[in-house]
Every structure is written in C-alpha cells, then in structure tokens.
Short mmCIF file of C-alpha atoms and ligand atoms in Angstrom, two decimals:
data_model
loop_
_atom_site.label_atom_id
_atom_site.label_comp_id
_atom_site.label_asym_id
_atom_site.label_seq_id
_atom_site.Cartn_x
_atom_site.Cartn_y
_atom_site.Cartn_z
CA UNK A 1 115.28 127.70 111.12
CA UNK A 2 112.76 127.81 113.97
CA UNK A 3 109.27 126.38 113.76
CA UNK A 4 107.58 129.76 113.50
CA UNK A 5 109.29 130.42 110.19
CA UNK A 6 108.64 127.06 108.71
CA UNK A 7 105.47 126.30 106.88
CA UNK A 8 103.08 123.80 108.40
CA UNK A 9 103.93 121.35 105.63
CA UNK A 10 107.65 121.46 106.29
CA UNK A 11 107.09 120.95 109.99
CA UNK A 12 104.83 118.04 109.09
CA UNK A 13 107.33 116.27 106.87
CA UNK A 14 110.16 116.83 109.28
CA UNK A 15 108.11 115.39 112.14
CA UNK A 16 107.37 112.33 110.04
CA UNK A 17 110.92 111.20 110.60
CA UNK A 18 110.95 111.80 114.35
CA UNK A 19 110.86 108.61 116.39
CA UNK A 20 107.52 107.73 117.93
CA UNK A 21 106.97 106.38 121.44
CA UNK A 22 107.48 102.64 121.50
CA UNK A 23 104.84 100.77 123.49
CA UNK A 24 106.17 98.48 126.22
CA UNK A 25 103.78 95.80 125.03
CA UNK A 26 102.35 94.87 121.64
CA UNK A 27 99.19 96.88 120.89
CA UNK A 28 96.53 95.11 118.85
CA UNK A 29 94.00 97.57 117.50
CA UNK A 30 90.81 96.67 115.65
CA UNK A 31 89.52 99.43 113.40
CA UNK A 32 85.78 98.88 113.29
CA UNK A 33 82.58 100.54 112.12
CA UNK A 34 79.88 98.54 110.38
CA UNK A 35 79.15 101.44 108.06
CA UNK A 36 80.97 101.29 104.75
CA UNK A 37 83.01 104.17 103.42
CA UNK A 38 83.67 105.91 106.75
CA UNK A 39 87.46 105.75 106.50
CA UNK A 40 88.34 102.47 108.25
CA UNK A 41 90.82 101.34 105.62
CA UNK A 42 92.24 104.82 105.03
CA UNK A 43 92.76 105.28 108.76
CA UNK A 44 94.28 101.82 109.20
CA UNK A 45 96.83 102.06 106.39
CA UNK A 46 97.87 105.63 107.11
CA UNK A 47 98.25 105.22 110.87
CA UNK A 48 100.21 102.01 110.27
CA UNK A 49 102.41 103.78 107.70
CA UNK A 50 103.02 106.75 110.00
CA UNK A 51 103.95 104.54 112.97
CA UNK A 52 106.29 102.53 110.77
CA UNK A 53 107.94 105.75 109.57
CA UNK A 54 108.29 106.68 113.24
CA UNK A 55 110.51 103.61 113.70
CA UNK A 56 108.00 101.10 115.02
CA UNK A 57 107.32 97.55 113.81
CA UNK A 58 103.81 97.36 112.43
CA UNK A 59 101.61 94.69 110.89
CA UNK A 60 98.24 95.25 109.23
CA UNK A 61 95.72 92.44 108.89
CA UNK A 62 93.34 93.09 106.01
CA UNK A 63 90.13 91.47 107.22
CA UNK A 64 87.87 92.85 104.49
CA UNK A 65 87.12 90.66 101.43
CA UNK A 66 87.37 93.83 99.33
CA UNK A 67 91.11 93.84 100.02
CA UNK A 68 91.36 97.63 100.03
CA UNK A 69 94.16 97.75 102.60
CA UNK A 70 96.15 95.23 100.52
CA UNK A 71 95.64 97.42 97.46
CA UNK A 72 96.68 100.60 99.28
CA UNK A 73 99.90 98.89 100.35
CA UNK A 74 100.53 97.51 96.88
CA UNK A 75 100.94 93.94 98.19
CA UNK A 76 100.03 91.01 95.98
CA UNK A 77 96.68 89.75 97.18
CA UNK A 78 94.90 88.05 94.31
CA UNK A 79 97.25 85.08 93.98
CA UNK A 80 99.16 84.98 97.27
CA UNK A 81 97.70 83.23 100.30
CA UNK A 82 96.41 85.59 102.95
CA UNK A 83 94.00 85.89 105.83
CA UNK A 84 91.44 83.49 104.33
CA UNK A 85 93.95 80.63 104.30
CA UNK A 86 95.02 81.57 107.83
CA UNK A 87 91.46 81.52 109.20
CA UNK A 88 90.78 78.21 107.50
CA UNK A 89 93.87 76.72 109.14
CA UNK A 90 95.65 76.11 105.84
CA UNK A 91 98.57 78.44 106.53
CA UNK A 92 100.26 79.97 109.56
CA UNK A 93 100.04 83.74 109.81
CA UNK A 94 103.84 84.02 110.03
CA UNK A 95 104.06 82.38 106.58
CA UNK A 96 101.72 84.90 104.95
CA UNK A 97 103.13 88.20 106.16
CA UNK A 98 104.24 90.33 103.20
CA UNK A 99 106.59 93.27 103.46
CA UNK A 100 105.18 96.60 102.29
CA UNK A 101 107.62 98.27 99.93
CA UNK A 102 109.03 101.65 100.87
CA UNK A 103 108.74 101.18 104.64
CA UNK A 104 111.35 100.03 107.14
CA UNK A 105 109.14 97.67 109.08
CA UNK A 106 105.62 97.42 107.79
CA UNK A 107 103.93 94.16 106.87
CA UNK A 108 100.51 93.13 105.67
CA UNK A 109 98.44 89.97 105.79
CA UNK A 110 96.49 90.38 102.58
CA UNK A 111 92.93 89.47 101.76
CA UNK A 112 90.82 88.93 98.68
CA UNK A 113 87.25 88.05 97.79
CA UNK A 114 87.62 84.43 98.94
CA UNK A 115 87.42 85.85 102.46
CA UNK A 116 83.71 86.48 101.86
CA UNK A 117 83.17 82.71 102.13
CA UNK A 118 84.87 82.68 105.52
CA UNK A 119 81.84 84.29 107.18
CA UNK A 120 79.91 81.15 106.23
CA UNK A 121 82.68 78.58 106.51
CA UNK A 122 83.57 79.71 110.02
CA UNK A 123 80.06 79.05 111.35
CA UNK A 124 80.39 75.31 112.06
CA UNK A 125 84.00 75.56 113.26
CA UNK A 126 85.10 74.98 116.85
CA UNK A 127 85.95 78.22 118.68
CA UNK A 128 84.97 80.08 115.54
CA UNK A 129 85.26 83.48 117.23
CA UNK A 130 88.84 82.79 118.29
CA UNK A 131 90.46 81.74 115.01
CA UNK A 132 92.11 85.11 114.41
CA UNK A 133 93.32 85.39 118.00
CA UNK A 134 94.96 81.96 117.78
CA UNK A 135 96.57 82.85 114.46
CA UNK A 136 97.98 86.11 115.85
CA UNK A 137 99.42 84.22 118.83
CA UNK A 138 101.37 82.02 116.43
CA UNK A 139 102.84 85.04 114.66
CA UNK A 140 103.68 86.81 117.91
CA UNK A 141 105.47 83.68 119.17
CA UNK A 142 107.53 83.43 115.97
CA UNK A 143 108.52 87.09 116.19
CA UNK A 144 109.48 86.73 119.86
CA UNK A 145 111.64 83.72 118.99
CA UNK A 146 113.36 85.70 116.22
CA UNK A 147 113.84 88.69 118.54
CA UNK A 148 111.78 90.86 116.20
CA UNK A 149 108.76 91.69 118.34
CA UNK A 150 106.00 93.74 116.75
CA UNK A 151 104.88 97.04 118.30
CA UNK A 152 101.48 97.34 116.60
CA UNK A 153 98.97 95.11 114.86
CA UNK A 154 96.05 96.83 113.14
CA UNK A 155 93.02 94.86 111.98
CA UNK A 156 90.99 96.49 109.19
CA UNK A 157 87.39 95.25 109.48
CA UNK A 158 84.74 94.72 106.83
CA UNK A 159 81.60 96.89 106.95
CA UNK A 160 79.53 94.46 109.00
CA UNK A 161 79.24 93.07 112.50
CA UNK A 162 79.53 89.45 111.37
CA UNK A 163 81.95 86.73 112.42
CA UNK A 164 84.96 88.45 110.87
CA UNK A 165 84.48 91.58 112.98
CA UNK A 166 83.74 89.42 116.05
CA UNK A 167 87.05 87.60 115.42
CA UNK A 168 88.82 90.96 115.16
CA UNK A 169 87.32 92.20 118.44
CA UNK A 170 88.13 88.90 120.17
CA UNK A 171 91.77 89.12 119.05
CA UNK A 172 92.37 92.78 119.85
CA UNK A 173 93.25 94.67 122.98
CA UNK A 174 91.73 97.89 121.69
CA UNK A 175 89.01 99.12 119.36
CA UNK A 176 89.44 102.29 117.31
CA UNK A 177 86.32 103.76 115.71
CA UNK A 178 86.60 106.07 112.72
CA UNK A 179 83.71 108.51 112.55
CA UNK A 180 82.93 110.12 109.23
CA UNK A 181 81.86 113.69 109.92
CA UNK A 182 78.83 113.47 107.63
CA UNK A 183 75.12 112.73 107.74
CA UNK A 184 74.13 109.69 109.83
CA UNK A 185 77.63 109.50 111.31
CA UNK A 186 76.34 108.45 114.70
CA UNK A 187 73.62 106.20 113.42
CA UNK A 188 74.66 102.64 114.11
CA UNK A 189 77.19 103.64 116.74
CA UNK A 190 75.06 102.19 119.52
CA UNK A 191 74.84 98.89 117.67
CA UNK A 192 78.62 98.82 117.28
CA UNK A 193 79.07 99.59 120.98
CA UNK A 194 76.57 96.83 121.87
CA UNK A 195 78.65 94.35 119.89
CA UNK A 196 81.78 95.66 121.61
CA UNK A 197 80.16 95.16 125.05
CA UNK A 198 79.04 91.66 124.16
CA UNK A 199 82.50 90.61 122.99
CA UNK A 200 84.09 92.20 126.04
CA UNK A 201 81.72 90.36 128.37
CA UNK A 202 81.76 86.96 126.72
CA UNK A 203 84.96 86.60 124.73
CA UNK A 204 87.60 89.19 125.56
CA UNK A 205 87.42 90.90 128.95
CA UNK A 206 90.62 92.88 128.26
CA UNK A 207 89.14 94.71 125.28
CA UNK A 208 89.11 98.51 125.56
CA UNK A 209 87.46 101.22 123.51
CA UNK A 210 90.61 103.25 123.08
CA UNK A 211 90.07 105.81 120.32
CA UNK A 212 87.73 107.71 118.06
CA UNK A 213 89.20 109.32 114.94
CA UNK A 214 87.23 111.96 113.01
CA UNK A 215 87.58 111.33 109.28
CA UNK A 216 86.78 113.30 106.11
CA UNK A 217 86.30 116.43 108.20
CA UNK A 218 85.23 119.61 106.47
CA UNK A 219 85.45 122.37 109.08
CA UNK A 220 83.43 124.76 106.91
CA UNK A 221 80.27 122.75 107.41
CA UNK A 222 78.15 123.05 110.49
CA UNK A 223 77.34 119.36 110.27
CA UNK A 224 80.96 118.23 110.58
CA UNK A 225 81.43 120.46 113.61
CA UNK A 226 78.21 119.15 115.18
CA UNK A 227 79.36 115.55 114.76
CA UNK A 228 82.76 116.40 116.26
CA UNK A 229 81.10 118.18 119.21
CA UNK A 230 78.87 115.19 119.86
CA UNK A 231 81.82 112.79 120.09
CA UNK A 232 83.80 115.33 122.13
CA UNK A 233 80.93 115.53 124.61
CA UNK A 234 80.37 111.79 125.04
CA UNK A 235 83.91 110.46 124.62
CA UNK A 236 86.30 113.23 125.75
CA UNK A 237 89.01 110.77 126.79
CA UNK A 238 88.79 108.44 123.83
CA UNK A 239 88.56 111.05 121.06
CA UNK A 240 91.84 111.90 119.37
CA UNK A 241 90.85 115.47 118.68
CA UNK A 242 92.84 115.98 115.49
CA UNK A 243 90.27 115.78 112.67
CA UNK A 244 91.47 114.25 109.41
CA UNK A 245 90.51 116.76 106.70
CA UNK A 246 88.65 115.68 103.61
CA UNK A 247 91.51 115.94 101.15
CA UNK A 248 91.91 114.87 97.56
CA UNK A 249 95.45 113.50 98.04
CA UNK A 250 94.12 111.01 100.63
CA UNK A 251 91.61 109.62 98.15
CA UNK A 252 94.09 109.57 95.24
CA UNK A 253 96.82 107.62 97.03
CA UNK A 254 95.28 104.09 96.85
CA UNK A 255 94.99 104.47 93.06
CA UNK A 256 98.79 104.56 93.04
CA UNK A 257 99.05 101.62 95.49
CA UNK A 258 100.29 103.97 98.13
CA UNK A 259 99.38 105.50 101.45
CA UNK A 260 99.14 109.27 101.55
CA UNK A 261 102.18 109.20 103.84
CA UNK A 262 104.36 108.27 100.87
CA UNK A 263 102.20 109.64 98.04
CA UNK A 264 102.30 113.22 99.37
CA UNK A 265 103.87 113.42 102.81
CA UNK A 266 103.48 117.17 103.09
CA UNK A 267 99.77 117.25 102.22
CA UNK A 268 97.25 118.18 104.94
CA UNK A 269 95.83 114.64 105.10
CA UNK A 270 99.26 113.07 105.61
CA UNK A 271 100.17 115.58 108.31
CA UNK A 272 96.89 114.98 110.14
CA UNK A 273 97.35 111.19 110.07
CA UNK A 274 100.93 111.60 111.28
CA UNK A 275 99.74 113.72 114.21
CA UNK A 276 96.99 111.24 115.07
CA UNK A 277 99.53 108.38 114.95
CA UNK A 278 101.82 110.36 117.23
CA UNK A 279 99.00 110.94 119.71
CA UNK A 280 98.00 107.27 119.57
CA UNK A 281 101.63 106.32 120.28
CA UNK A 282 101.89 108.85 123.11
CA UNK A 283 98.82 107.31 124.72
CA UNK A 284 100.63 103.96 124.97
CA UNK A 285 102.03 105.11 128.28
CA UNK A 286 98.60 105.15 129.89
CA UNK A 287 98.03 101.70 128.49
CA UNK A 288 101.39 100.37 129.57
CA UNK A 289 101.02 101.63 133.12
CA UNK A 290 97.79 99.60 133.45
CA UNK A 291 99.46 96.48 132.13
CA UNK A 292 102.54 97.00 134.29
CA UNK A 293 100.46 97.39 137.43
CA UNK A 294 98.59 94.18 136.64
CA UNK A 295 101.89 92.29 136.17
CA UNK A 296 103.25 93.79 139.32
CA UNK A 297 100.25 92.66 141.35
CA UNK A 298 100.45 89.17 139.91
CA UNK A 299 104.13 88.85 140.75
CA UNK A 300 103.47 90.22 144.21
CA UNK A 301 100.80 87.59 144.66
CA UNK A 302 103.16 84.76 143.79
CA UNK A 303 105.86 86.04 146.12
P1 ADP B 1 85.93 102.11 104.72
O1 ADP B 1 87.15 101.28 104.85
O2 ADP B 1 85.31 102.47 106.05
O3 ADP B 1 84.92 101.51 103.81
P2 ADP B 1 87.59 103.92 103.19
O4 ADP B 1 88.79 104.16 104.04
O5 ADP B 1 87.75 102.93 102.08
O6 ADP B 1 86.35 103.53 104.11
O7 ADP B 1 87.13 105.33 102.63
C1 ADP B 1 86.01 105.45 101.76
C2 ADP B 1 86.36 106.38 100.62
O8 ADP B 1 86.61 107.69 101.11
C3 ADP B 1 87.60 105.95 99.86
O9 ADP B 1 87.40 106.19 98.49
C4 ADP B 1 88.68 106.85 100.42
O10 ADP B 1 89.72 107.07 99.49
C5 ADP B 1 87.90 108.11 100.72
N1 ADP B 1 88.50 108.86 101.83
C6 ADP B 1 88.78 108.41 103.07
N2 ADP B 1 89.29 109.37 103.84
C7 ADP B 1 89.35 110.48 103.09
C8 ADP B 1 89.79 111.83 103.30
N3 ADP B 1 90.28 112.22 104.48
N4 ADP B 1 89.69 112.69 102.28
C9 ADP B 1 89.17 112.31 101.08
N5 ADP B 1 88.75 111.08 100.81
C10 ADP B 1 88.83 110.16 101.79
MG1 MG B 2 87.56 99.36 104.09
#
C-alpha cells in the first residue's frame, strides 16, 4: 500500500517504529519556560517517548517539584529517592534512574514535592549552580563504563527561573522552549532569554538555544497563527515548524500514567510529537558537525 492511500494516522503509527537518527554525541536538552501550563512536561515526556520508540536511549530528569513527568511515565516518585536526593548529594544519579514501563530504553529520575525545599537548601551550597551538571557527569560515566551510552537527556523544568532552572541550563547543551499558542505567549520570553544569556556567559558557554516547539495549537484561531508567525519571523532556524495541536488525547494520557505515544499512538497529538521528535533528531547532524570540527581542531593543535 503506498502512502497516498494510507490515512494520515496509519502513516503516523507506522513511522513511529522507524529508527530515528542517532546523535554522535549525547544531547542534553533543557525544556524551559517560566510560565506554568505551556506544555513543558507534555513536550518533554512525549518527545522522550517518541525518541525511545525510534530506538534511542533516553533519560528524563523531572526537575519540577510537582512531579508531573514522573506521573506521566507512571514511575514511583512519592517513596523512591529521586532528583532531590541527588541534588543534596545523598544519592548518585545512576542509583536513582527508573525504567519507564512499555519502552525499550527510557528512564526517568523522578521528583516529588521535597524538591521544593531544594531551591532554598541549595543557596548556601558550594557551586550550587553546578550540582545537576556534576550529577549528570556521574551517570554518563557509569553508562560509558557499562557500554550503554545515552543518546538524549531531557530536563523538565519547574515554572520559575530559580536555582533549579539555573542548574538545568548549566547542565545542558541545548535549551528547548515550548510556546503555548495562546494569549500572553510571548510575554516573559525576553526574561527567559536574558536568563539564558546570563547562564551562557557566566556558567555554560556551550549552551545553545536549539528549538522552539509550538504547543496547544488551534489553527482555527487567528491568535494561534499570529503567535506562530511571530516565532517564525524571529527564530526561523530554531523553530520546529510542526505545531502540536490542542488535542484531548494529549491531555487525557497523564491520567492513565501514560504518554500520548502509548495511550493513542495514532491520534493527531501523538503524530505531531513523533514528527517533532524526528525533526529534532534529524537536526543532530548540524550539532554533531560543530562538535566534530571542534574536536578536529583540538587534535590538530596537539599534533
Ligand atoms: P507545563 O509543564 O509547562 O506546566 P503541561 O505540559 O503540564 O505544562 O501542560 C499543561 C496542561 O495542558 C496539562 O493539563 C496538559 O495535559 C495540557 N496540554 C498540554 N499540551 C496539550 C495539547 N497539545 N492538547 C491538549 N492539552 C494539552
Ligand atoms: Mg510541568
């Protein structure tokens, strides 16, 4: 059966199983926006799920005390140790990684409300902005030793620009910004970008603004299209121009401790997230070529 005769949904589900481009180097992506309810967690868990289904090794760090990503993945997060214990130095990250059921290679570092104290408890600590980065380095070293290197780490941020988000931006190589195509979508964006610039200048010179994802898009409204046009105009290279539709299946899935990728793989929301994940993976090449050229120059220098 050729594509033209298949329905969009069938094409979508079939493509879910196609392998995705494997990055040459681990990608660490912080999903940030200090506004609440814009789709950070939904985007994080569904992109992670889609990449995992595409054959890649993925880890999600739930850095929000609300623990929504942990809930969506159905991992135990009220009793088990998670990111709070890791940031406080009580546990190694490699000891806390929990497998997400139903996926070949998807893991989660869970969080719960105790993480809310971390914002305060981190303040007097040495190198308080670097705690997450150090913890990730431990995990990456363990995985390299076990010959099970990760392809992607996603960090789901809380809705603030406090120390947790600063830790996430210090630990990441990339920032992904979900934009809710609604009123006030762009309000606060300049503050987020200021924080990004500050972290890049002072704490993490390698950090890149790599992607915008349009969430909860309703193409029938003029407003949603205006927001999309605005991002398209200012960030043509960063925008992944595949809007995620506002769709009831997407919002139902966490209630069943699932991502929409497993809850209803042929629904429009799942297909859109799969296509965005595919585009994100395809863009690894641009990323890799930068990294490769840097390595090459360094080696050349030594020789
Ligand atoms: P954040 O993490 O930024 O606070 P969430 O990802 O939790 O935002 O999303 C906020 C709410 O919107 C949640 O109830 C979620 O289920 C819902 N939601 C997110 N994306 C969609 C979508 N594409 N369609 C319908 N509901 C959505
Ligand atoms: Mg969230």
